[in-house]
Amino acid sequence: MKLLRYGPAGEELPGMLDREGRIRALRPIVSDIDEDVLSPEGRRFLAAVDVAQLPVVPGAPRLGPPLRRVREIIAIGLNYRDHALEADLPIPAEPLVFSKSTSSISGPNDDIVLAPESAQTDWEIELGIVIGSVASQLGQDDAMASVAGYCVVNDVSERHWQLQRNGQWGKGKSFDTYTPIGPWIVTPDELTNPQGLALTLSVNGQARQRGHTQDMIFSVAQIVSYCSQFMTLRPGDLIITGTPAGVGLGMKPPVYLAAGDVIDMAITGLGEQRHVVR
């Protein structure tokens, strides 16, 4: 299933994408795409629904973040060797974990608004993992059962705040609009191998990032298991799994986003995002 939310910001309604690419309305069957819907029981309920009987949403409405409330954003840094090398940082021996503020979340095609006086805002395409059930101290063999689905995420990063303002990386990654999510959540019954996905990102039509999740240092199962060792993961948590090489910071000289730039990005089977920078 591909679960989404559509409509004006703050007024989004729940929906599902059918096989023809049309949005089908899910209200009043469900109130929103929330923890209840993403639970194993909720997904089984929706899987039994006859999608053809749901109303087609007319036109091309704005798509919002596909989850009503993200509890917290858990981010994994330097999870592709080529990205660690371009950043001139050591290859992690275990997952490098940091957090982003949920206030940075925006829709998959919303504008990215540069942080005040930013001259070093960068792009990072990432695979997102949405947690659907409580996970605590799970082994790798059990970790995947807690995953409700996957999505495209842009881990937009203001490098000056991230690297030169002391403290944790989250300061450079938590500005408003710096975490676009979507266009939808794809459930594991439809996407069975998260380590078989191509990631692509371009800026103003020029290819910047070309990666593949098979090259992740730590797999989805390893990441979920690892995080569950020191924190209880709960429905609505979002884990973003790192970015491949090709970010602006790694270019020589570095190249960063400016007002008017257009970012296009996609992950196999998970859809596309497009953003105008302003």
mmCIF file with all atom_site columns, N, CA, C and O in Angstrom, residues 23-67:
data_model
loop_
_atom_site.group_PDB
_atom_site.id
_atom_site.type_symbol
_atom_site.label_atom_id
_atom_site.label_alt_id
_atom_site.label_comp_id
_atom_site.label_asym_id
_atom_site.label_entity_id
_atom_site.label_seq_id
_atom_site.pdbx_PDB_ins_code
_atom_site.Cartn_x
_atom_site.Cartn_y
_atom_site.Cartn_z
_atom_site.occupancy
_atom_site.B_iso_or_equiv
_atom_site.pdbx_formal_charge
_atom_site.auth_seq_id
_atom_site.auth_comp_id
_atom_site.auth_asym_id
_atom_site.auth_atom_id
_atom_site.pdbx_PDB_model_num
ATOM 1   N N  . ILE A 1 23 ? -5.302  9.213  -6.371 1.00 0.00 ? 23 ILE A N  1
ATOM 2   C CA . ILE A 1 23 ? -5.480  9.286  -4.924 1.00 0.00 ? 23 ILE A CA 1
ATOM 3   C C  . ILE A 1 23 ? -6.899  8.865  -4.589 1.00 0.00 ? 23 ILE A C  1
ATOM 4   O O  . ILE A 1 23 ? -7.868  9.370  -5.169 1.00 0.00 ? 23 ILE A O  1
ATOM 5   N N  . ARG A 1 24 ? -7.026  7.955  -3.653 1.00 0.00 ? 24 ARG A N  1
ATOM 6   C CA . ARG A 1 24 ? -8.324  7.511  -3.151 1.00 0.00 ? 24 ARG A CA 1
ATOM 7   C C  . ARG A 1 24 ? -8.488  8.025  -1.719 1.00 0.00 ? 24 ARG A C  1
ATOM 8   O O  . ARG A 1 24 ? -7.576  7.915  -0.895 1.00 0.00 ? 24 ARG A O  1
ATOM 9   N N  . ALA A 1 25 ? -9.666  8.582  -1.417 1.00 0.00 ? 25 ALA A N  1
ATOM 10  C CA . ALA A 1 25 ? -9.929  9.133  -0.095 1.00 0.00 ? 25 ALA A CA 1
ATOM 11  C C  . ALA A 1 25 ? -10.130 8.012  0.920  1.00 0.00 ? 25 ALA A C  1
ATOM 12  O O  . ALA A 1 25 ? -10.865 7.049  0.669  1.00 0.00 ? 25 ALA A O  1
ATOM 13  N N  . LEU A 1 26 ? -9.494  8.139  2.078  1.00 0.00 ? 26 LEU A N  1
ATOM 14  C CA . LEU A 1 26 ? -9.635  7.138  3.131  1.00 0.00 ? 26 LEU A CA 1
ATOM 15  C C  . LEU A 1 26 ? -10.570 7.575  4.266  1.00 0.00 ? 26 LEU A C  1
ATOM 16  O O  . LEU A 1 26 ? -10.919 6.756  5.107  1.00 0.00 ? 26 LEU A O  1
ATOM 17  N N  . ARG A 1 27 ? -10.939 8.822  4.309  1.00 0.00 ? 27 ARG A N  1
ATOM 18  C CA . ARG A 1 27 ? -11.915 9.243  5.314  1.00 0.00 ? 27 ARG A CA 1
ATOM 19  C C  . ARG A 1 27 ? -13.313 9.045  4.740  1.00 0.00 ? 27 ARG A C  1
ATOM 20  O O  . ARG A 1 27 ? -13.526 9.363  3.582  1.00 0.00 ? 27 ARG A O  1
ATOM 21  N N  . PRO A 1 28 ? -14.277 8.416  5.484  1.00 0.00 ? 28 PRO A N  1
ATOM 22  C CA . PRO A 1 28 ? -14.278 8.239  6.943  1.00 0.00 ? 28 PRO A CA 1
ATOM 23  C C  . PRO A 1 28 ? -13.806 6.879  7.418  1.00 0.00 ? 28 PRO A C  1
ATOM 24  O O  . PRO A 1 28 ? -13.975 6.554  8.602  1.00 0.00 ? 28 PRO A O  1
ATOM 25  N N  . ILE A 1 29 ? -13.184 6.074  6.557  1.00 0.00 ? 29 ILE A N  1
ATOM 26  C CA . ILE A 1 29 ? -12.722 4.760  7.008  1.00 0.00 ? 29 ILE A CA 1
ATOM 27  C C  . ILE A 1 29 ? -11.690 4.905  8.123  1.00 0.00 ? 29 ILE A C  1
ATOM 28  O O  . ILE A 1 29 ? -11.715 4.174  9.117  1.00 0.00 ? 29 ILE A O  1
ATOM 29  N N  . VAL A 1 30 ? -10.749 5.849  7.950  1.00 0.00 ? 30 VAL A N  1
ATOM 30  C CA . VAL A 1 30 ? -9.794  6.171  9.009  1.00 0.00 ? 30 VAL A CA 1
ATOM 31  C C  . VAL A 1 30 ? -9.777  7.681  9.173  1.00 0.00 ? 30 VAL A C  1
ATOM 32  O O  . VAL A 1 30 ? -10.063 8.430  8.227  1.00 0.00 ? 30 VAL A O  1
ATOM 33  N N  . SER A 1 31 ? -9.430  8.141  10.359 1.00 0.00 ? 31 SER A N  1
ATOM 34  C CA . SER A 1 31 ? -9.427  9.585  10.616 1.00 0.00 ? 31 SER A CA 1
ATOM 35  C C  . SER A 1 31 ? -8.180  10.254 10.067 1.00 0.00 ? 31 SER A C  1
ATOM 36  O O  . SER A 1 31 ? -8.210  11.419 9.652  1.00 0.00 ? 31 SER A O  1
ATOM 37  N N  . ASP A 1 32 ? -7.042  9.520  10.039 1.00 0.00 ? 32 ASP A N  1
ATOM 38  C CA . ASP A 1 32 ? -5.783  10.083 9.534  1.00 0.00 ? 32 ASP A CA 1
ATOM 39  C C  . ASP A 1 32 ? -4.780  8.955  9.403  1.00 0.00 ? 32 ASP A C  1
ATOM 40  O O  . ASP A 1 32 ? -5.036  7.817  9.826  1.00 0.00 ? 32 ASP A O  1
ATOM 41  N N  . ILE A 1 33 ? -3.633  9.254  8.805  1.00 0.00 ? 33 ILE A N  1
ATOM 42  C CA . ILE A 1 33 ? -2.538  8.288  8.767  1.00 0.00 ? 33 ILE A CA 1
ATOM 43  C C  . ILE A 1 33 ? -1.757  8.478  10.058 1.00 0.00 ? 33 ILE A C  1
ATOM 44  O O  . ILE A 1 33 ? -0.932  9.384  10.190 1.00 0.00 ? 33 ILE A O  1
ATOM 45  N N  . ASP A 1 34 ? -2.070  7.656  11.033 1.00 0.00 ? 34 ASP A N  1
ATOM 46  C CA . ASP A 1 34 ? -1.509  7.819  12.366 1.00 0.00 ? 34 ASP A CA 1
ATOM 47  C C  . ASP A 1 34 ? -1.008  6.487  12.902 1.00 0.00 ? 34 ASP A C  1
ATOM 48  O O  . ASP A 1 34 ? -0.913  5.493  12.175 1.00 0.00 ? 34 ASP A O  1
ATOM 49  N N  . GLU A 1 35 ? -0.685  6.472  14.197 1.00 0.00 ? 35 GLU A N  1
ATOM 50  C CA . GLU A 1 35 ? -0.122  5.278  14.814 1.00 0.00 ? 35 GLU A CA 1
ATOM 51  C C  . GLU A 1 35 ? -1.069  4.085  14.696 1.00 0.00 ? 35 GLU A C  1
ATOM 52  O O  . GLU A 1 35 ? -0.622  2.948  14.514 1.00 0.00 ? 35 GLU A O  1
ATOM 53  N N  . ASP A 1 36 ? -2.366  4.328  14.803 1.00 0.00 ? 36 ASP A N  1
ATOM 54  C CA . ASP A 1 36 ? -3.322  3.220  14.704 1.00 0.00 ? 36 ASP A CA 1
ATOM 55  C C  . ASP A 1 36 ? -3.304  2.593  13.315 1.00 0.00 ? 36 ASP A C  1
ATOM 56  O O  . ASP A 1 36 ? -3.333  1.373  13.159 1.00 0.00 ? 36 ASP A O  1
ATOM 57  N N  . VAL A 1 37 ? -3.257  3.438  12.287 1.00 0.00 ? 37 VAL A N  1
ATOM 58  C CA . VAL A 1 37 ? -3.245  2.936  10.914 1.00 0.00 ? 37 VAL A CA 1
ATOM 59  C C  . VAL A 1 37 ? -1.951  2.182  10.617 1.00 0.00 ? 37 VAL A C  1
ATOM 60  O O  . VAL A 1 37 ? -1.954  1.165  9.915  1.00 0.00 ? 37 VAL A O  1
ATOM 61  N N  . LEU A 1 38 ? -0.839  2.656  11.175 1.00 0.00 ? 38 LEU A N  1
ATOM 62  C CA . LEU A 1 38 ? 0.452   2.048  10.878 1.00 0.00 ? 38 LEU A CA 1
ATOM 63  C C  . LEU A 1 38 ? 0.740   0.805  11.706 1.00 0.00 ? 38 LEU A C  1
ATOM 64  O O  . LEU A 1 38 ? 1.706   0.096  11.436 1.00 0.00 ? 38 LEU A O  1
ATOM 65  N N  . SER A 1 39 ? -0.083  0.525  12.694 1.00 0.00 ? 39 SER A N  1
ATOM 66  C CA . SER A 1 39 ? 0.097   -0.683 13.492 1.00 0.00 ? 39 SER A CA 1
ATOM 67  C C  . SER A 1 39 ? -0.153  -1.909 12.618 1.00 0.00 ? 39 SER A C  1
ATOM 68  O O  . SER A 1 39 ? -0.797  -1.821 11.558 1.00 0.00 ? 39 SER A O  1
ATOM 69  N N  . PRO A 1 40 ? 0.332   -3.082 13.024 1.00 0.00 ? 40 PRO A N  1
ATOM 70  C CA . PRO A 1 40 ? 0.058   -4.296 12.233 1.00 0.00 ? 40 PRO A CA 1
ATOM 71  C C  . PRO A 1 40 ? -1.435  -4.514 12.021 1.00 0.00 ? 40 PRO A C  1
ATOM 72  O O  . PRO A 1 40 ? -1.862  -4.890 10.916 1.00 0.00 ? 40 PRO A O  1
ATOM 73  N N  . GLU A 1 41 ? -2.251  -4.251 13.046 1.00 0.00 ? 41 GLU A N  1
ATOM 74  C CA . GLU A 1 41 ? -3.694  -4.416 12.915 1.00 0.00 ? 41 GLU A CA 1
ATOM 75  C C  . GLU A 1 41 ? -4.274  -3.409 11.934 1.00 0.00 ? 41 GLU A C  1
ATOM 76  O O  . GLU A 1 41 ? -5.145  -3.750 11.119 1.00 0.00 ? 41 GLU A O  1
ATOM 77  N N  . GLY A 1 42 ? -3.806  -2.171 12.017 1.00 0.00 ? 42 GLY A N  1
ATOM 78  C CA . GLY A 1 42 ? -4.296  -1.144 11.107 1.00 0.00 ? 42 GLY A CA 1
ATOM 79  C C  . GLY A 1 42 ? -3.957  -1.424 9.668  1.00 0.00 ? 42 GLY A C  1
ATOM 80  O O  . GLY A 1 42 ? -4.774  -1.218 8.757  1.00 0.00 ? 42 GLY A O  1
ATOM 81  N N  . ARG A 1 43 ? -2.764  -1.919 9.425  1.00 0.00 ? 43 ARG A N  1
ATOM 82  C CA . ARG A 1 43 ? -2.367  -2.242 8.054  1.00 0.00 ? 43 ARG A CA 1
ATOM 83  C C  . ARG A 1 43 ? -3.134  -3.448 7.518  1.00 0.00 ? 43 ARG A C  1
ATOM 84  O O  . ARG A 1 43 ? -3.491  -3.484 6.341  1.00 0.00 ? 43 ARG A O  1
ATOM 85  N N  . ARG A 1 44 ? -3.406  -4.411 8.375  1.00 0.00 ? 44 ARG A N  1
ATOM 86  C CA . ARG A 1 44 ? -4.217  -5.556 7.932  1.00 0.00 ? 44 ARG A CA 1
ATOM 87  C C  . ARG A 1 44 ? -5.634  -5.111 7.577  1.00 0.00 ? 44 ARG A C  1
ATOM 88  O O  . ARG A 1 44 ? -6.218  -5.577 6.591  1.00 0.00 ? 44 ARG A O  1
ATOM 89  N N  . PHE A 1 45 ? -6.169  -4.182 8.371  1.00 0.00 ? 45 PHE A N  1
ATOM 90  C CA . PHE A 1 45 ? -7.508  -3.663 8.096  1.00 0.00 ? 45 PHE A CA 1
ATOM 91  C C  . PHE A 1 45 ? -7.543  -2.972 6.737  1.00 0.00 ? 45 PHE A C  1
ATOM 92  O O  . PHE A 1 45 ? -8.433  -3.227 5.914  1.00 0.00 ? 45 PHE A O  1
ATOM 93  N N  . LEU A 1 46 ? -6.571  -2.101 6.463  1.00 0.00 ? 46 LEU A N  1
ATOM 94  C CA . LEU A 1 46 ? -6.566  -1.378 5.190  1.00 0.00 ? 46 LEU A CA 1
ATOM 95  C C  . LEU A 1 46 ? -6.299  -2.312 4.016  1.00 0.00 ? 46 LEU A C  1
ATOM 96  O O  . LEU A 1 46 ? -6.833  -2.106 2.917  1.00 0.00 ? 46 LEU A O  1
ATOM 97  N N  . ALA A 1 47 ? -5.475  -3.331 4.235  1.00 0.00 ? 47 ALA A N  1
ATOM 98  C CA . ALA A 1 47 ? -5.176  -4.268 3.147  1.00 0.00 ? 47 ALA A CA 1
ATOM 99  C C  . ALA A 1 47 ? -6.419  -5.019 2.691  1.00 0.00 ? 47 ALA A C  1
ATOM 100 O O  . ALA A 1 47 ? -6.492  -5.478 1.538  1.00 0.00 ? 47 ALA A O  1
ATOM 101 N N  . ALA A 1 48 ? -7.408  -5.134 3.589  1.00 0.00 ? 48 ALA A N  1
ATOM 102 C CA . ALA A 1 48 ? -8.642  -5.843 3.247  1.00 0.00 ? 48 ALA A CA 1
ATOM 103 C C  . ALA A 1 48 ? -9.677  -4.950 2.568  1.00 0.00 ? 48 ALA A C  1
ATOM 104 O O  . ALA A 1 48 ? -10.703 -5.431 2.086  1.00 0.00 ? 48 ALA A O  1
ATOM 105 N N  . VAL A 1 49 ? -9.404  -3.646 2.513  1.00 0.00 ? 49 VAL A N  1
ATOM 106 C CA . VAL A 1 49 ? -10.343 -2.703 1.901  1.00 0.00 ? 49 VAL A CA 1
ATOM 107 C C  . VAL A 1 49 ? -10.286 -2.829 0.382  1.00 0.00 ? 49 VAL A C  1
ATOM 108 O O  . VAL A 1 49 ? -9.205  -2.958 -0.218 1.00 0.00 ? 49 VAL A O  1
ATOM 109 N N  . ASP A 1 50 ? -11.445 -2.766 -0.268 1.00 0.00 ? 50 ASP A N  1
ATOM 110 C CA . ASP A 1 50 ? -11.523 -2.752 -1.730 1.00 0.00 ? 50 ASP A CA 1
ATOM 111 C C  . ASP A 1 50 ? -11.229 -1.334 -2.208 1.00 0.00 ? 50 ASP A C  1
ATOM 112 O O  . ASP A 1 50 ? -12.100 -0.456 -2.152 1.00 0.00 ? 50 ASP A O  1
ATOM 113 N N  . VAL A 1 51 ? -10.005 -1.128 -2.681 1.00 0.00 ? 51 VAL A N  1
ATOM 114 C CA . VAL A 1 51 ? -9.578  0.223  -3.063 1.00 0.00 ? 51 VAL A CA 1
ATOM 115 C C  . VAL A 1 51 ? -10.477 0.796  -4.151 1.00 0.00 ? 51 VAL A C  1
ATOM 116 O O  . VAL A 1 51 ? -10.757 2.007  -4.172 1.00 0.00 ? 51 VAL A O  1
ATOM 117 N N  . ALA A 1 52 ? -10.969 -0.039 -5.037 1.00 0.00 ? 52 ALA A N  1
ATOM 118 C CA . ALA A 1 52 ? -11.808 0.425  -6.144 1.00 0.00 ? 52 ALA A CA 1
ATOM 119 C C  . ALA A 1 52 ? -13.113 1.053  -5.663 1.00 0.00 ? 52 ALA A C  1
ATOM 120 O O  . ALA A 1 52 ? -13.757 1.791  -6.413 1.00 0.00 ? 52 ALA A O  1
ATOM 121 N N  . GLN A 1 53 ? -13.508 0.762  -4.446 1.00 0.00 ? 53 GLN A N  1
ATOM 122 C CA . GLN A 1 53 ? -14.743 1.329  -3.905 1.00 0.00 ? 53 GLN A CA 1
ATOM 123 C C  . GLN A 1 53 ? -14.531 2.656  -3.199 1.00 0.00 ? 53 GLN A C  1
ATOM 124 O O  . GLN A 1 53 ? -15.500 3.311  -2.799 1.00 0.00 ? 53 GLN A O  1
ATOM 125 N N  . LEU A 1 54 ? -13.285 3.066  -3.035 1.00 0.00 ? 54 LEU A N  1
ATOM 126 C CA . LEU A 1 54 ? -12.999 4.337  -2.370 1.00 0.00 ? 54 LEU A CA 1
ATOM 127 C C  . LEU A 1 54 ? -13.147 5.494  -3.365 1.00 0.00 ? 54 LEU A C  1
ATOM 128 O O  . LEU A 1 54 ? -12.816 5.353  -4.544 1.00 0.00 ? 54 LEU A O  1
ATOM 129 N N  . PRO A 1 55 ? -13.607 6.664  -2.905 1.00 0.00 ? 55 PRO A N  1
ATOM 130 C CA . PRO A 1 55 ? -13.754 7.812  -3.808 1.00 0.00 ? 55 PRO A CA 1
ATOM 131 C C  . PRO A 1 55 ? -12.415 8.283  -4.372 1.00 0.00 ? 55 PRO A C  1
ATOM 132 O O  . PRO A 1 55 ? -11.413 8.320  -3.652 1.00 0.00 ? 55 PRO A O  1
ATOM 133 N N  . VAL A 1 56 ? -12.414 8.628  -5.657 1.00 0.00 ? 56 VAL A N  1
ATOM 134 C CA . VAL A 1 56 ? -11.226 9.217  -6.277 1.00 0.00 ? 56 VAL A CA 1
ATOM 135 C C  . VAL A 1 56 ? -11.176 10.700 -5.922 1.00 0.00 ? 56 VAL A C  1
ATOM 136 O O  . VAL A 1 56 ? -12.170 11.417 -6.038 1.00 0.00 ? 56 VAL A O  1
ATOM 137 N N  . VAL A 1 57 ? -10.006 11.168 -5.489 1.00 0.00 ? 57 VAL A N  1
ATOM 138 C CA . VAL A 1 57 ? -9.827  12.582 -5.167 1.00 0.00 ? 57 VAL A CA 1
ATOM 139 C C  . VAL A 1 57 ? -9.561  13.335 -6.469 1.00 0.00 ? 57 VAL A C  1
ATOM 140 O O  . VAL A 1 57 ? -8.614  13.011 -7.196 1.00 0.00 ? 57 VAL A O  1
ATOM 141 N N  . PRO A 1 58 ? -10.387 14.326 -6.798 1.00 0.00 ? 58 PRO A N  1
ATOM 142 C CA . PRO A 1 58 ? -10.211 15.022 -8.079 1.00 0.00 ? 58 PRO A CA 1
ATOM 143 C C  . PRO A 1 58 ? -9.008  15.963 -8.079 1.00 0.00 ? 58 PRO A C  1
ATOM 144 O O  . PRO A 1 58 ? -8.543  16.411 -7.028 1.00 0.00 ? 58 PRO A O  1
ATOM 145 N N  . GLY A 1 59 ? -8.530  16.244 -9.278 1.00 0.00 ? 59 GLY A N  1
ATOM 146 C CA . GLY A 1 59 ? -7.463  17.223 -9.436 1.00 0.00 ? 59 GLY A CA 1
ATOM 147 C C  . GLY A 1 59 ? -6.115  16.702 -8.981 1.00 0.00 ? 59 GLY A C  1
ATOM 148 O O  . GLY A 1 59 ? -5.868  15.503 -8.909 1.00 0.00 ? 59 GLY A O  1
ATOM 149 N N  . ALA A 1 60 ? -5.241  17.636 -8.668 1.00 0.00 ? 60 ALA A N  1
ATOM 150 C CA . ALA A 1 60 ? -3.890  17.305 -8.212 1.00 0.00 ? 60 ALA A CA 1
ATOM 151 C C  . ALA A 1 60 ? -3.609  18.073 -6.928 1.00 0.00 ? 60 ALA A C  1
ATOM 152 O O  . ALA A 1 60 ? -2.888  19.082 -6.924 1.00 0.00 ? 60 ALA A O  1
ATOM 153 N N  . PRO A 1 61 ? -4.183  17.639 -5.818 1.00 0.00 ? 61 PRO A N  1
ATOM 154 C CA . PRO A 1 61 ? -4.005  18.379 -4.565 1.00 0.00 ? 61 PRO A CA 1
ATOM 155 C C  . PRO A 1 61 ? -2.570  18.319 -4.068 1.00 0.00 ? 61 PRO A C  1
ATOM 156 O O  . PRO A 1 61 ? -1.810  17.413 -4.413 1.00 0.00 ? 61 PRO A O  1
ATOM 157 N N  . ARG A 1 62 ? -2.227  19.303 -3.242 1.00 0.00 ? 62 ARG A N  1
ATOM 158 C CA . ARG A 1 62 ? -0.928  19.270 -2.565 1.00 0.00 ? 62 ARG A CA 1
ATOM 159 C C  . ARG A 1 62 ? -0.831  18.010 -1.715 1.00 0.00 ? 62 ARG A C  1
ATOM 160 O O  . ARG A 1 62 ? -1.798  17.578 -1.093 1.00 0.00 ? 62 ARG A O  1
ATOM 161 N N  . LEU A 1 63 ? 0.361   17.427 -1.693 1.00 0.00 ? 63 LEU A N  1
ATOM 162 C CA . LEU A 1 63 ? 0.640   16.308 -0.799 1.00 0.00 ? 63 LEU A CA 1
ATOM 163 C C  . LEU A 1 63 ? 1.385   16.818 0.423  1.00 0.00 ? 63 LEU A C  1
ATOM 164 O O  . LEU A 1 63 ? 2.369   17.551 0.302  1.00 0.00 ? 63 LEU A O  1
ATOM 165 N N  . GLY A 1 64 ? 0.896   16.447 1.598  1.00 0.00 ? 64 GLY A N  1
ATOM 166 C CA . GLY A 1 64 ? 1.561   16.821 2.832  1.00 0.00 ? 64 GLY A CA 1
ATOM 167 C C  . GLY A 1 64 ? 2.450   15.704 3.337  1.00 0.00 ? 64 GLY A C  1
ATOM 168 O O  . GLY A 1 64 ? 2.588   14.650 2.700  1.00 0.00 ? 64 GLY A O  1
ATOM 169 N N  . PRO A 1 65 ? 3.086   15.876 4.484  1.00 0.00 ? 65 PRO A N  1
ATOM 170 C CA . PRO A 1 65 ? 3.823   14.766 5.093  1.00 0.00 ? 65 PRO A CA 1
ATOM 171 C C  . PRO A 1 65 ? 2.883   13.574 5.251  1.00 0.00 ? 65 PRO A C  1
ATOM 172 O O  . PRO A 1 65 ? 1.733   13.746 5.670  1.00 0.00 ? 65 PRO A O  1
ATOM 173 N N  . PRO A 1 66 ? 3.325   12.365 4.911  1.00 0.00 ? 66 PRO A N  1
ATOM 174 C CA . PRO A 1 66 ? 2.390   11.239 4.867  1.00 0.00 ? 66 PRO A CA 1
ATOM 175 C C  . PRO A 1 66 ? 2.008   10.659 6.220  1.00 0.00 ? 66 PRO A C  1
ATOM 176 O O  . PRO A 1 66 ? 1.186   9.745  6.281  1.00 0.00 ? 66 PRO A O  1
ATOM 177 N N  . LEU A 1 67 ? 2.553   11.175 7.289  1.00 0.00 ? 67 LEU A N  1
ATOM 178 C CA . LEU A 1 67 ? 2.213   10.727 8.637  1.00 0.00 ? 67 LEU A CA 1
ATOM 179 C C  . LEU A 1 67 ? 1.740   11.927 9.442  1.00 0.00 ? 67 LEU A C  1
ATOM 180 O O  . LEU A 1 67 ? 2.396   12.977 9.440  1.00 0.00 ? 67 LEU A O  1
#
